[in-house]
Short mmCIF file of C-alpha atoms and ligand atoms in Angstrom, two decimals:
data_model
loop_
_atom_site.label_atom_id
_atom_site.label_comp_id
_atom_site.label_asym_id
_atom_site.label_seq_id
_atom_site.Cartn_x
_atom_site.Cartn_y
_atom_site.Cartn_z
CA UNK D 1 73.91 123.74 117.06
CA UNK D 2 73.72 120.29 117.50
CA UNK D 3 77.18 119.82 118.18
CA UNK D 4 76.98 121.47 121.69
CA UNK D 5 75.29 118.36 122.79
CA UNK D 6 78.22 116.14 121.62
CA UNK D 7 81.02 118.59 123.43
CA UNK D 8 78.70 118.63 126.13
CA UNK D 9 79.03 114.95 126.94
CA UNK D 10 82.51 114.51 126.27
CA UNK D 11 83.35 117.56 128.55
CA UNK D 12 82.27 115.57 131.32
CA UNK D 13 84.42 113.34 130.94
CA UNK D 14 87.47 115.71 130.63
CA UNK D 15 88.56 117.95 133.67
CA UNK D 16 88.16 121.08 132.58
CA UNK D 17 89.79 122.34 135.46
CA UNK D 18 92.66 120.50 134.82
CA UNK D 19 93.23 122.97 131.59
CA UNK D 20 92.79 125.60 133.76
CA UNK D 21 95.31 124.50 136.37
CA UNK D 22 97.89 123.78 133.84
CA UNK D 23 98.33 126.86 131.78
CA UNK D 24 96.61 129.35 134.16
CA UNK D 25 94.69 131.14 132.06
CA UNK D 26 93.68 130.18 128.34
CA UNK D 27 95.88 132.97 126.65
CA UNK D 28 98.45 131.07 127.88
CA UNK D 29 98.00 128.03 125.44
CA UNK D 30 100.41 127.02 122.35
CA UNK D 31 98.04 127.95 119.88
CA UNK D 32 99.15 125.93 117.36
CA UNK D 33 100.19 121.93 116.73
CA UNK D 34 100.63 119.17 114.48
CA UNK D 35 99.72 116.23 113.92
CA UNK D 36 99.78 112.89 111.60
CA UNK D 37 97.65 109.84 111.73
CA UNK D 38 97.19 106.98 109.35
CA UNK D 39 94.12 105.69 107.44
CA UNK D 40 93.17 102.50 108.68
CA UNK D 41 91.62 98.90 107.37
CA UNK D 42 88.66 98.04 108.67
CA UNK D 43 88.50 93.84 109.00
CA UNK D 44 85.41 94.01 110.99
CA UNK D 45 83.41 96.95 109.02
CA UNK D 46 81.42 99.49 110.43
CA UNK D 47 78.09 99.87 108.52
CA UNK D 48 75.48 101.95 110.04
CA UNK D 49 74.84 104.43 112.75
CA UNK D 50 72.70 103.96 115.80
CA UNK D 51 72.96 107.42 116.90
CA UNK D 52 73.96 109.59 113.49
CA UNK D 53 75.11 112.92 115.28
CA UNK D 54 77.14 111.47 118.04
CA UNK D 55 78.26 108.44 115.45
CA UNK D 56 77.84 105.78 117.60
CA UNK D 57 77.71 102.26 115.28
CA UNK D 58 75.68 99.55 115.01
CA UNK D 59 78.31 97.23 115.37
CA UNK D 60 81.79 96.43 116.88
CA UNK D 61 84.69 96.64 114.11
CA UNK D 62 88.50 95.71 114.03
CA UNK D 63 91.22 97.59 112.09
CA UNK D 64 94.51 97.88 111.27
CA UNK D 65 96.33 101.54 110.90
CA UNK D 66 98.34 101.85 107.71
CA UNK D 67 101.99 102.91 108.01
CA UNK D 68 103.57 104.56 104.98
CA UNK D 69 100.18 106.60 104.35
CA UNK D 70 99.01 109.36 106.36
CA UNK D 71 97.37 112.81 107.12
CA UNK D 72 99.31 116.02 107.93
CA UNK D 73 97.19 118.29 109.81
CA UNK D 74 98.51 121.58 111.44
CA UNK D 75 96.25 123.33 113.78
CA UNK D 76 96.59 126.92 114.93
CA UNK D 77 93.85 129.41 116.79
CA UNK D 78 94.41 132.99 116.43
CA UNK D 79 92.72 135.76 118.11
CA UNK D 80 92.59 137.93 114.95
CA UNK D 81 90.45 135.23 112.62
CA UNK D 82 87.50 136.18 112.43
CA UNK D 83 86.30 132.36 111.26
CA UNK D 84 87.25 129.25 111.01
CA UNK D 85 89.69 128.49 107.90
CA UNK D 86 90.22 125.02 106.52
CA UNK D 87 92.88 124.43 103.46
CA UNK D 88 92.60 120.56 102.36
CA UNK D 89 95.64 119.92 99.80
CA UNK D 90 96.37 122.92 99.07
CA UNK D 91 92.89 124.10 98.50
CA UNK D 92 90.96 126.12 101.29
CA UNK D 93 87.39 124.41 101.87
CA UNK D 94 83.80 125.71 102.40
CA UNK D 95 80.51 123.92 102.44
CA UNK D 96 80.27 120.39 104.52
CA UNK D 97 83.97 119.61 104.61
CA UNK D 98 84.12 122.95 106.80
CA UNK D 99 81.07 121.77 108.94
CA UNK D 100 82.48 118.49 109.93
CA UNK D 101 85.78 119.81 110.72
CA UNK D 102 83.92 122.32 112.50
CA UNK D 103 82.32 119.97 114.74
CA UNK D 104 85.72 118.72 116.27
CA UNK D 105 86.92 122.66 116.64
CA UNK D 106 83.50 123.42 118.37
CA UNK D 107 83.91 120.76 120.76
CA UNK D 108 88.02 121.96 121.23
CA UNK D 109 86.87 124.88 122.15
CA UNK D 110 83.92 124.24 124.63
CA UNK D 111 87.08 122.03 126.34
CA UNK D 112 89.42 124.90 126.43
CA UNK D 113 87.26 127.36 127.16
CA UNK D 114 88.32 129.93 124.08
CA UNK D 115 86.34 131.22 121.51
CA UNK D 116 89.30 131.63 118.94
CA UNK D 117 89.16 130.49 115.70
CA UNK D 118 91.44 128.16 113.83
CA UNK D 119 93.20 127.71 110.93
CA UNK D 120 93.55 123.88 109.79
CA UNK D 121 96.01 122.70 107.21
CA UNK D 122 95.75 119.83 105.82
CA UNK D 123 97.41 116.69 103.24
CA UNK D 124 97.20 113.60 102.85
CA UNK D 125 100.16 111.89 101.25
CA UNK D 126 97.51 109.60 99.17
CA UNK D 127 94.60 109.96 96.95
CA UNK D 128 91.73 111.33 98.98
CA UNK D 129 87.65 109.68 98.49
CA UNK D 130 88.45 106.31 97.03
CA UNK D 131 88.34 103.57 99.67
CA UNK D 132 91.48 104.54 101.00
CA UNK D 133 89.61 105.91 104.71
CA UNK D 134 91.13 109.50 103.98
CA UNK D 135 88.27 110.57 106.66
CA UNK D 136 89.44 108.43 109.36
CA UNK D 137 93.41 109.61 109.50
CA UNK D 138 91.70 113.23 109.49
CA UNK D 139 89.91 113.64 111.61
CA UNK D 140 92.32 111.26 114.11
CA UNK D 141 94.88 114.04 113.26
CA UNK D 142 92.48 117.04 113.38
CA UNK D 143 91.54 115.71 117.02
CA UNK D 144 94.87 115.54 118.11
CA UNK D 145 96.46 118.78 116.61
CA UNK D 146 93.24 120.33 117.66
CA UNK D 147 93.26 119.67 121.18
CA UNK D 148 97.02 119.61 121.83
CA UNK D 149 97.09 122.96 120.19
CA UNK D 150 94.74 124.63 123.00
CA UNK D 151 96.76 122.61 125.82
CA UNK D 152 94.23 119.71 126.57
CA UNK D 153 95.97 116.60 127.39
CA UNK D 154 93.32 113.83 126.29
CA UNK D 155 93.57 110.44 126.82
CA UNK D 156 93.64 108.06 123.76
CA UNK D 157 89.68 107.05 124.93
CA UNK D 158 88.88 110.82 124.70
CA UNK D 159 90.78 111.47 121.76
CA UNK D 160 89.52 108.44 120.19
CA UNK D 161 86.00 110.06 121.21
CA UNK D 162 86.81 113.24 119.76
CA UNK D 163 87.51 111.82 116.34
CA UNK D 164 84.75 109.77 116.37
CA UNK D 165 82.55 112.85 116.18
CA UNK D 166 83.85 113.69 112.37
CA UNK D 167 84.16 110.33 111.46
CA UNK D 168 83.57 107.08 112.63
CA UNK D 169 86.43 105.10 111.54
CA UNK D 170 88.61 107.91 112.61
CA UNK D 171 88.38 106.24 115.97
CA UNK D 172 90.19 103.42 115.44
CA UNK D 173 93.36 105.84 113.45
CA UNK D 174 93.97 106.76 117.25
CA UNK D 175 95.34 104.06 118.78
CA UNK D 176 98.07 102.14 116.92
CA UNK D 177 98.43 98.93 115.24
CA UNK D 178 95.63 96.52 115.31
CA UNK D 179 92.61 98.26 116.95
CA UNK D 180 88.83 96.82 117.79
CA UNK D 181 85.74 100.41 117.95
CA UNK D 182 83.60 99.13 120.68
CA UNK D 183 80.39 99.53 119.75
CA UNK D 184 78.74 100.94 123.07
CA UNK D 185 75.86 102.12 124.15
CA UNK D 186 76.76 106.13 124.17
CA UNK D 187 79.11 108.37 123.89
CA UNK D 188 80.74 108.11 126.47
CA UNK D 189 81.78 103.85 125.14
CA UNK D 190 82.12 104.39 121.76
CA UNK D 191 85.69 104.12 121.57
CA UNK D 192 88.48 102.41 119.89
CA UNK D 193 91.52 100.86 121.66
CA UNK D 194 94.78 98.84 120.78
CA UNK D 195 94.24 94.96 120.12
CA UNK D 196 98.13 94.59 119.16
CA UNK D 197 100.56 96.35 118.79
CA UNK D 198 102.01 97.53 114.94
CA UNK D 199 104.99 94.88 114.74
CA UNK D 200 102.84 91.86 116.51
CA UNK D 201 102.11 90.45 112.80
CA UNK D 202 104.08 91.20 110.01
CA UNK D 203 100.93 91.66 107.34
CA UNK D 204 101.09 94.07 104.32
CA UNK D 205 98.13 95.51 103.02
CA UNK D 206 98.23 95.65 98.87
CA UNK D 207 95.80 98.21 97.51
CA UNK D 208 94.69 98.15 94.36
CA UNK D 209 93.79 101.64 92.60
CA UNK D 210 91.35 101.02 89.98
CA UNK D 211 90.01 104.62 90.24
CA UNK D 212 91.31 107.60 91.51
CA UNK D 213 87.57 109.08 91.17
CA UNK D 214 86.21 110.46 93.99
CA UNK D 215 83.11 108.76 95.39
CA UNK D 216 79.83 109.61 94.67
CA UNK D 217 78.06 108.80 97.89
CA UNK D 218 80.20 109.49 100.93
CA UNK D 219 79.79 106.92 103.92
CA UNK D 220 77.76 109.42 105.86
CA UNK D 221 75.48 109.01 103.71
CA UNK D 222 75.39 105.68 103.29
CA UNK D 223 75.14 104.80 106.98
CA UNK D 224 72.15 106.63 107.32
CA UNK D 225 70.66 103.72 104.47
CA UNK D 226 72.14 100.97 106.43
CA UNK D 227 68.95 99.93 107.75
CA UNK D 228 66.69 100.52 104.57
CA UNK D 229 69.01 96.95 103.48
CA UNK D 230 66.61 93.83 104.81
CA UNK D 231 70.02 92.30 105.29
CA UNK D 232 71.39 94.86 107.34
CA UNK D 233 69.53 92.77 110.23
CA UNK D 234 71.15 89.14 109.26
CA UNK D 235 74.55 91.21 109.31
CA UNK D 236 74.56 92.44 112.58
CA UNK D 237 73.47 89.48 114.05
CA UNK D 238 76.01 87.78 113.08
CA UNK D 239 78.54 90.26 113.81
CA UNK D 240 79.72 89.44 117.73
CA UNK D 241 80.80 86.07 116.33
CA UNK D 242 82.86 87.61 113.40
CA UNK D 243 84.48 89.95 115.75
CA UNK D 244 85.38 87.09 118.33
CA UNK D 245 86.81 85.53 115.15
CA UNK D 246 88.46 88.16 114.35
CA UNK D 247 90.70 89.26 117.13
CA UNK D 248 91.29 85.24 117.89
CA UNK D 249 92.76 84.98 114.47
CA UNK D 250 95.13 88.98 114.85
CA UNK D 251 96.20 87.27 118.57
CA UNK D 252 97.18 83.54 117.40
CA UNK D 253 98.48 85.61 114.01
CA UNK D 254 96.22 82.91 111.93
CA UNK D 255 96.09 83.95 108.24
CA UNK D 256 93.72 81.70 106.95
CA UNK D 257 91.00 82.21 109.60
CA UNK D 258 91.70 86.20 109.07
CA UNK D 259 91.11 85.95 105.05
CA UNK D 260 87.74 83.69 105.76
CA UNK D 261 86.60 86.38 108.26
CA UNK D 262 87.63 89.27 106.84
CA UNK D 263 86.37 88.41 103.26
CA UNK D 264 82.93 87.04 104.16
CA UNK D 265 82.97 90.55 106.57
CA UNK D 266 83.33 92.48 103.40
CA UNK D 267 80.91 90.47 101.71
CA UNK D 268 78.00 91.34 104.01
CA UNK D 269 78.59 94.66 104.15
CA UNK D 270 78.34 95.28 100.39
CA UNK D 271 75.56 93.41 99.62
CA UNK D 272 74.04 95.65 102.55
CA UNK D 273 75.15 98.53 100.39
CA UNK D 274 73.79 97.07 97.05
CA UNK D 275 70.39 96.04 98.94
CA UNK D 276 69.86 99.55 100.56
CA UNK D 277 67.61 101.91 99.12
CA UNK D 278 68.38 103.79 96.87
CA UNK D 279 71.14 100.86 96.31
CA UNK D 280 74.93 101.58 96.70
CA UNK D 281 77.37 100.44 94.18
CA UNK D 282 80.95 101.09 94.89
CA UNK D 283 82.67 98.50 92.57
CA UNK D 284 83.77 98.53 89.38
CA UNK D 285 84.57 96.15 86.16
CA UNK D 286 88.07 95.92 87.87
CA UNK D 287 87.34 95.45 91.34
CA UNK D 288 85.49 92.28 90.66
CA UNK D 289 88.60 90.84 88.44
CA UNK D 290 91.36 91.26 91.18
CA UNK D 291 88.39 90.08 93.99
CA UNK D 292 88.41 86.51 91.20
CA UNK D 293 91.81 86.57 90.88
CA UNK D 294 92.72 86.83 94.66
CA UNK D 295 89.74 84.09 95.12
CA UNK D 296 92.28 81.95 92.56
CA UNK D 297 95.52 82.58 94.07
CA UNK D 298 94.19 81.56 97.43
CA UNK D 299 92.91 78.35 95.86
CA UNK D 300 96.12 77.94 94.52
CA UNK D 301 97.92 77.95 98.24
CA UNK D 302 99.38 81.77 98.05
CA UNK D 303 98.27 83.46 102.12
CA UNK D 304 96.26 86.29 100.43
CA UNK D 305 92.95 87.79 100.74
CA UNK D 306 91.20 91.05 100.25
CA UNK D 307 88.61 93.81 101.37
CA UNK D 308 86.82 96.54 100.48
CA UNK D 309 85.52 99.70 101.53
CA UNK D 310 83.34 102.29 100.34
CA UNK D 311 85.29 102.65 97.29
CA UNK D 312 86.82 100.72 94.14
CA UNK D 313 90.03 99.98 95.57
CA UNK D 314 90.74 96.62 96.52
CA UNK D 315 92.83 95.88 99.56
CA UNK D 316 94.72 92.64 99.87
CA UNK D 317 96.08 91.21 102.69
CA UNK D 318 99.30 89.33 103.12
CA UNK D 319 101.81 88.13 105.48
CA UNK D 320 104.73 90.43 104.61
CA UNK D 321 107.05 87.68 103.07
CA UNK D 322 105.01 87.17 100.07
CA UNK D 323 104.51 91.07 99.86
CA UNK D 324 106.48 91.18 96.45
CA UNK D 325 105.17 88.54 94.69
CA UNK D 326 101.46 89.85 95.17
CA UNK D 327 102.18 92.92 94.15
CA UNK D 328 103.83 92.27 90.97
CA UNK D 329 100.84 89.48 90.23
CA UNK D 330 98.21 92.81 90.98
CA UNK D 331 100.13 94.96 88.62
CA UNK D 332 99.31 92.77 85.70
CA UNK D 333 95.77 92.74 86.87
CA UNK D 334 93.74 94.85 83.79
CA UNK D 335 92.19 98.25 85.16
CA UNK D 336 94.89 98.17 88.14
CA UNK D 337 95.98 101.81 87.51
CA UNK D 338 98.75 101.52 91.01
CA UNK D 339 99.39 99.82 93.93
CA UNK D 340 100.11 101.02 97.21
CA UNK D 341 102.02 99.06 100.11
CA UNK D 342 101.28 99.67 103.50
CA UNK D 343 102.13 97.79 106.98
CA UNK D 344 100.88 98.27 109.99
CA UNK D 345 101.07 101.49 111.27
CA UNK D 346 101.06 103.42 114.76
CA UNK D 347 98.97 105.47 116.77
CA UNK D 348 97.95 109.25 115.89
CA UNK D 349 101.04 111.30 116.81
CA UNK D 350 101.98 114.85 117.49
CA UNK D 351 105.08 116.00 115.19
CA UNK D 352 106.90 118.23 117.14
O1 PMV N 1 83.97 106.75 109.13
P1 PMV N 1 83.40 106.19 108.10
O2 PMV N 1 81.87 107.18 108.45
O3 PMV N 1 83.75 106.87 106.76
O4 PMV N 1 82.96 105.21 107.35
C1 PMV N 1 83.81 104.03 107.28
C2 PMV N 1 82.86 102.81 106.68
C3 PMV N 1 83.67 101.68 105.72
O5 PMV N 1 84.81 102.15 105.76
C4 PMV N 1 82.75 101.51 104.99
C5 PMV N 1 84.06 100.54 106.78
C6 PMV N 1 84.99 101.15 108.04
O6 PMV N 1 84.95 100.14 108.70
O7 PMV N 1 85.69 101.88 108.27
#
C-alpha cells in the first residue's frame, strides 16, 4: 500500500525510541484525544503537485488561519475495533473519505508501533466542500488528535508534514496566524511555519457564500490536472516573486500590496483551472458579481480585495475597522446567501 512509503519517511525524522521510553509499553498510551483546527485561506495559492502521493507541491504558498471556523476531531484507538471507523458531521463514511483518513492513521500506527484500529469522529461548524477548505482543518485536527491519542509528541514541523499527507493545505492549518508552506524538495522539507502570529494584523475574511453545494471536482483531482494547462508554467515562473511580495505585505501590514498580489495570484490559479483538460470552472454567476463589486468598492477607496479557492464562494479580505460596512455591502449583492466572517486564527490544538 502506497502509504507505507510515506510513513517510512516521516518515521525517519521522528524518534520512535522516545515514544517507547516515555510510555514504557505501547499499551500505556492514552487511547483517545480531541483536537480542533481552523481552515485557512491562501493569499498565494497551492495548485499542482510534483509528487501526488506525498503531496509535495509545485510551489510554495501563504495563508491565514480562520478563527471561529473549525473542525473538532476525536480519535479513539481501541483494541476491540476490527476496522477503522470515520463519522463526519454525524454520518458514517466509507470509500475515498475513509481511505484518506487511513493514510494518516497508518502513519500514526507505524510511528507508535501499534496495530489498534481507531474510531474518528469529526465535525465542522461551517459548510463542507464549498471552497472553505474543510480538508485543511480536518487533516490538521486529525493528525494532532491521532498522534496525541497514541502518546506521540510530534513537533509542529512533524505534525505539519503528517497533515500534508491527508491534504496539502492542511499543513498550513497546523501553525498559527499567517503561515507559509515552503514547497521543499521532498517529504522532509515540505512543511509550513508561521510568518506572523494571529494578532499581528487585524484583518477580517468576509466569506460570501453563494452556494453550499458540494463542489463537482475536488482539489486532489484538480491538482493532477494543473500541468495539462499551458498557463501553469507561467503561473509557476512568477510565484517566487509573488511569495516575496505577499510575505513583505504581511510583515509591513501593507494592505494595498496584499490586495494586488492576492487578486493576481487568485486569477492566475483560476486561469490554470479553466485552461486544464478537462477545464475546471468553479465560479458561479454570483461569484463574478461579487468580484466585480469588490473591485468597484476598492476603486472607491474602500480597503477590500478578494480571493477564491476551488469553489464558487468569495473570500473578501479587509481591515477589521471596515468589516461591518463590508459585510453590509456584500449582503446586498444578488446571489449571496450568507456571509461568514473570520479573523486570523491560532494553531491546531488539543482540547482538554
Ligand atoms: O489542500 P487541497 O488539496 O485541498 O488544495 C487546496 C487548493 C486551494 O484551496 C485551491 C488553494 C490553497 O492553497 O489552499
